[in-house]
Coordinates of C-alpha atoms in Angstrom, one line a residue:
Chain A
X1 CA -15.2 -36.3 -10.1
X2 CA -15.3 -32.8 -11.3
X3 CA -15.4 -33.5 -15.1
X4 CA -15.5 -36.3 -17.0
X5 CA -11.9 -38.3 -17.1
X6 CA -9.9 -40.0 -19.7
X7 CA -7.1 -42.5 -20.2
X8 CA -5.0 -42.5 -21.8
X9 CA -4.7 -39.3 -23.4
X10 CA -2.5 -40.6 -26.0
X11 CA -2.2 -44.4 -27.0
X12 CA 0.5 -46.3 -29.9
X13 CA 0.0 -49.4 -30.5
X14 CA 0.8 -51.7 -33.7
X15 CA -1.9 -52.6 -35.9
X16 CA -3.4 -56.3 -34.6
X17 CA -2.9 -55.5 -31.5
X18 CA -6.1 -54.8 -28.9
X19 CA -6.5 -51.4 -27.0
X20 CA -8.5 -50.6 -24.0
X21 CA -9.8 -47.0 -23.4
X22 CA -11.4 -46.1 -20.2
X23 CA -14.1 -43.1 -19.5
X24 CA -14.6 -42.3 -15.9
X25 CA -17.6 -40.0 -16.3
X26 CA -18.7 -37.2 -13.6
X27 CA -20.6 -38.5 -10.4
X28 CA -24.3 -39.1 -10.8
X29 CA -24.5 -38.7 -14.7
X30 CA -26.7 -41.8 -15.5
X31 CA -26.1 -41.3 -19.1
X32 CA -22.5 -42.1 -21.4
X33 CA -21.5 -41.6 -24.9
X34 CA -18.6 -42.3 -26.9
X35 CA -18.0 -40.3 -30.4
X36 CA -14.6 -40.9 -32.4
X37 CA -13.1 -38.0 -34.5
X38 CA -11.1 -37.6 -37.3
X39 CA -9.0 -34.6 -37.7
X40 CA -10.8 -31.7 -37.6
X41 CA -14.0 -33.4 -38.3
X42 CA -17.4 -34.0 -36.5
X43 CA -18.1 -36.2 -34.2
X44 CA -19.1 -40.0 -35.1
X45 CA -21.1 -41.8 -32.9
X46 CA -20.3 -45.0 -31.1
X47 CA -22.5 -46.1 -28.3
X48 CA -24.3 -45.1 -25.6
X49 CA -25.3 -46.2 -21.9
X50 CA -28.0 -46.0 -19.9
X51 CA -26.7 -46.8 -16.4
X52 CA -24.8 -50.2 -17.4
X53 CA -27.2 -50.7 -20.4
X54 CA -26.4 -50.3 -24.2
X55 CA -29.6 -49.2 -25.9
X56 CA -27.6 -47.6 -28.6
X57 CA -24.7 -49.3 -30.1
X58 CA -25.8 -48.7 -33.4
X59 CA -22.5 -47.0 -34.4
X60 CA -20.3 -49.3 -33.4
X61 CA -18.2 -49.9 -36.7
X62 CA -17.6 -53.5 -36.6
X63 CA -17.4 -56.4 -34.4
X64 CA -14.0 -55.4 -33.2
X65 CA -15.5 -52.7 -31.2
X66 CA -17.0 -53.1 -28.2
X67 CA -17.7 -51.3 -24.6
X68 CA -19.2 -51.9 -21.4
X69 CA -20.1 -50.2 -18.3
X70 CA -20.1 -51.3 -14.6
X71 CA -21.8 -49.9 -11.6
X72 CA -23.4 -47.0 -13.6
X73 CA -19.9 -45.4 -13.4
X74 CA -16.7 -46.4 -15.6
X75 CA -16.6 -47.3 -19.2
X76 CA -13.9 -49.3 -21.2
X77 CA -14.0 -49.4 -25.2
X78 CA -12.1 -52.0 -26.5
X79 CA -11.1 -52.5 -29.9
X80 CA -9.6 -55.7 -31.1
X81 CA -6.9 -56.3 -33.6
X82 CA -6.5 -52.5 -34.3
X83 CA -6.3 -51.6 -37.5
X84 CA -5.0 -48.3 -39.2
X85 CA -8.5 -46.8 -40.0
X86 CA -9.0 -47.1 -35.9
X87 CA -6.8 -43.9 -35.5
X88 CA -8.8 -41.1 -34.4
X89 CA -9.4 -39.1 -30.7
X90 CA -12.0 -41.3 -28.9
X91 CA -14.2 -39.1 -27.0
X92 CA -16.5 -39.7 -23.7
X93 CA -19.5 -37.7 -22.2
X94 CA -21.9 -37.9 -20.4
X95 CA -25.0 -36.1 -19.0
X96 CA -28.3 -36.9 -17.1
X97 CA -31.0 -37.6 -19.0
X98 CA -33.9 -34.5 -19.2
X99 CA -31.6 -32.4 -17.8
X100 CA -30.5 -29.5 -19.7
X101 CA -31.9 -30.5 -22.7
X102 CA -30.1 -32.7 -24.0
X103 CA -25.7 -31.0 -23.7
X104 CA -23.1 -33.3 -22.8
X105 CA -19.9 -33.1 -20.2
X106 CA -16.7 -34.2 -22.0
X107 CA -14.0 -35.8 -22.0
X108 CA -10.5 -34.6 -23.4
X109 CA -10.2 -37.7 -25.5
X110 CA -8.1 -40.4 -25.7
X111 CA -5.7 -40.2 -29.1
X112 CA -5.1 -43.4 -30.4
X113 CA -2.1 -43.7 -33.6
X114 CA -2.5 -47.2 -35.0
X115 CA 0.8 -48.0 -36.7
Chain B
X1 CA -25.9 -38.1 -46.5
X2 CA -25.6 -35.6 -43.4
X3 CA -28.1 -35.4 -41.1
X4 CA -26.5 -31.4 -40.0
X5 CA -24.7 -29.4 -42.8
X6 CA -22.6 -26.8 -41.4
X7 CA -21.9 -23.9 -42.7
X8 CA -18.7 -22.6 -43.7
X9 CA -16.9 -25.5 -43.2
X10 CA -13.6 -22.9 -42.6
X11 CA -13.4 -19.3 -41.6
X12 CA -10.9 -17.2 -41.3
X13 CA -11.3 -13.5 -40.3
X14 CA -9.8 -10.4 -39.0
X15 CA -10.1 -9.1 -35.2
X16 CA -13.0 -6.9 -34.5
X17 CA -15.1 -8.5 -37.7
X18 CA -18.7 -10.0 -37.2
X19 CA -19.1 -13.5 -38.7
X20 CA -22.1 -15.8 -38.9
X21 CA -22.1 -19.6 -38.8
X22 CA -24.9 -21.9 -39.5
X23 CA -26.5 -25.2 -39.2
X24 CA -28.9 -26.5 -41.1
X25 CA -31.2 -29.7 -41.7
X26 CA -34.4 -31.4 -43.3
X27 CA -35.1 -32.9 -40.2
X28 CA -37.2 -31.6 -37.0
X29 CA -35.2 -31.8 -33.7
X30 CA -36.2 -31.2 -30.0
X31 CA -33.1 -29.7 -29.1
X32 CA -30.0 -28.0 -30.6
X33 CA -26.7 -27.5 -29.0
X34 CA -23.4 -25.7 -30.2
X35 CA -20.0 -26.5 -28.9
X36 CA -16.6 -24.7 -28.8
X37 CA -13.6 -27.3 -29.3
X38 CA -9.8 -26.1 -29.1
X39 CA -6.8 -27.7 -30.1
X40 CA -6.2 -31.4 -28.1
X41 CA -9.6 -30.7 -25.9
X42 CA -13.5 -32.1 -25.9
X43 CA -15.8 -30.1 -26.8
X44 CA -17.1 -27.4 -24.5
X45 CA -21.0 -26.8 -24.3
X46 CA -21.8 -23.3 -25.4
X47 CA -25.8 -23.1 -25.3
X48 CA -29.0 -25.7 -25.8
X49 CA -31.7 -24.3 -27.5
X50 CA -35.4 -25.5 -27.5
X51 CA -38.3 -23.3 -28.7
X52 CA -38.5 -22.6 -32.2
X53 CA -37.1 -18.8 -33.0
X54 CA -36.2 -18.9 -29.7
X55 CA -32.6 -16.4 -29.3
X56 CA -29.9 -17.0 -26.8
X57 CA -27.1 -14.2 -26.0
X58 CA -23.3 -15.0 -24.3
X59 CA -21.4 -12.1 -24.1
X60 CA -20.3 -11.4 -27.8
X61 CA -22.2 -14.4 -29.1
X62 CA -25.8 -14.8 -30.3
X63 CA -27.5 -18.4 -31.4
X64 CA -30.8 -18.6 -32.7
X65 CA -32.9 -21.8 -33.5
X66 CA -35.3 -21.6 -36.6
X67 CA -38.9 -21.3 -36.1
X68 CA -39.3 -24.8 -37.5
X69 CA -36.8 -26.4 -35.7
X70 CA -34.5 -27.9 -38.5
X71 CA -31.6 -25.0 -38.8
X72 CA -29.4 -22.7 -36.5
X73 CA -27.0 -19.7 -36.5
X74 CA -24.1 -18.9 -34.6
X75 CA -23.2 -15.4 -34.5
X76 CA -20.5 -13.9 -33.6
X77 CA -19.8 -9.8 -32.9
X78 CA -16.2 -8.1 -32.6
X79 CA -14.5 -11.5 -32.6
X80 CA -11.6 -11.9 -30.7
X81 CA -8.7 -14.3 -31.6
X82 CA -9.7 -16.4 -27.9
X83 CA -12.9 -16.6 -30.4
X84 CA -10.7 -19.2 -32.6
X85 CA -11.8 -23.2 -32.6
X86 CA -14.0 -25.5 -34.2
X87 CA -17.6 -24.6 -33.7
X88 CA -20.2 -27.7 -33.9
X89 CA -23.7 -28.1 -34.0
X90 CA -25.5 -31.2 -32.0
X91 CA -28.8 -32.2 -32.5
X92 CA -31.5 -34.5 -30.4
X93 CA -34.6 -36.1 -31.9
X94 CA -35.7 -37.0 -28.3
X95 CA -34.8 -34.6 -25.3
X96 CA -34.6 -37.0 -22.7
X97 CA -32.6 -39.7 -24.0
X98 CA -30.5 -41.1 -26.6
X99 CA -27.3 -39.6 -28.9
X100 CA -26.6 -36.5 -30.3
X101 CA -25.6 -36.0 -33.9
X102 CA -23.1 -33.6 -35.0
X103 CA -22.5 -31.5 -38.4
X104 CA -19.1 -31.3 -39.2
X105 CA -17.8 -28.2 -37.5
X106 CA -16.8 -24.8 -38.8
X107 CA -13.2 -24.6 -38.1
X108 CA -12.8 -20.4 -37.0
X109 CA -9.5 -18.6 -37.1
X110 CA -9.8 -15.0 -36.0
X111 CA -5.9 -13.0 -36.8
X112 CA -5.3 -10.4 -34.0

């Protein structure tokens, strides 16, 4: 697609219940992130792909978290038994590797309200 | 401890004033990015820079990357209230691969 895509845009659920976000990142890009923010805070970083490889998940904040990545396109994050400290925007991007040194495409973010 | 402090962490200015952001670090990086983020968006990619004391113009704003690599500035003239959002600084260790990490922001309010 044009840009990167994002879905939901806006996600409730009850804490202890599992959520799955999905990234659909723009054609070709080899590369895909996923950064959480707080309100009006920086980014924190999550994972990253390299085509359908994970040679960065060092961000991932416990073992509830967790994403994957199929045919070097989409990507689905799935947290298990949200809790409130899970609410934040969940962001996607993605890029191609050497080009542009180093920017990012994103996402508008998925805004998930853990109650 | 941060790896990017930015700096201020909130601004608020008139129309037509110059302001100056910055974004600094101990560490050496290949490559430094800024972003633009408004209200319920992603951030936008404003500029990479590369070269040390390398200097980058758009329009109204200027970005320059410290000779050693480890800081940054963001400046901008005549701002505009369209100028308003939270301005980040992203920084790689390795050019070709791997994540970004981001300071804070510095969350920009320019008052027509």
């Amino acid at each position: 697609g044009a840009g990167v895509s994002q879905s939901p845009s806006n996600k409730v659920t009850e804490k202890g219940k599992d959520v799955e976000l999905r990234c659909d990142p723009i054609s070709g890009h080899t590369a895909l992130y996923w950064y959480r923010q707080s309100l009006g805070q920086g980014l924190e970083f999550l994972i990253y792909f390299q085509g359908n490889s994970a040679p960065d998940k060092s961000g991932l904040p416990s073992d509830r978290f967790s994403a994957e990545r199929t045919g070097g396109s989409v990507s689905t994050l799935t947290i298990q038994r949200t809790q409130q400290e899970d609410s934040a925007v969940y962001l996607c991007a993605s890029s191609v590797p050497g080009q542009g040194a180093g920017g990012y495409t994103f996402g508008s973010g998925t805004r998930l309200t853990v109650v | 401890t941060q790896l990017l402090e930015q700096s201020p962490q909130f601004l608020s200015i008139q129309e037509g004033e110059n302001l100056t952001v910055y974004c600094n670090s101990s560490s050496v990086f290949s490559s430094l990015q800024w972003y633009r983020q408004e209200p319920g968006e992603g951030p936008v990619l404003l500029v990479t820079v590369v070269t040390g004391g390398e200097v980058k113009k758009l329009k109204r704003l200027t970005f320059q990357f410290g000779d050693a690599r480890k800081d940054s500035s963001l400046h901008i003239t005549a701002a505009q209230p369209g100028d308003t959002g939270l301005y980040l600084c992203a920084a790689r260790l390795n050019t070709n691969a791997g994540k970004s990490t981001f300071g804070d922001g510095t969350t920009l309010t320019v008052k027509p």
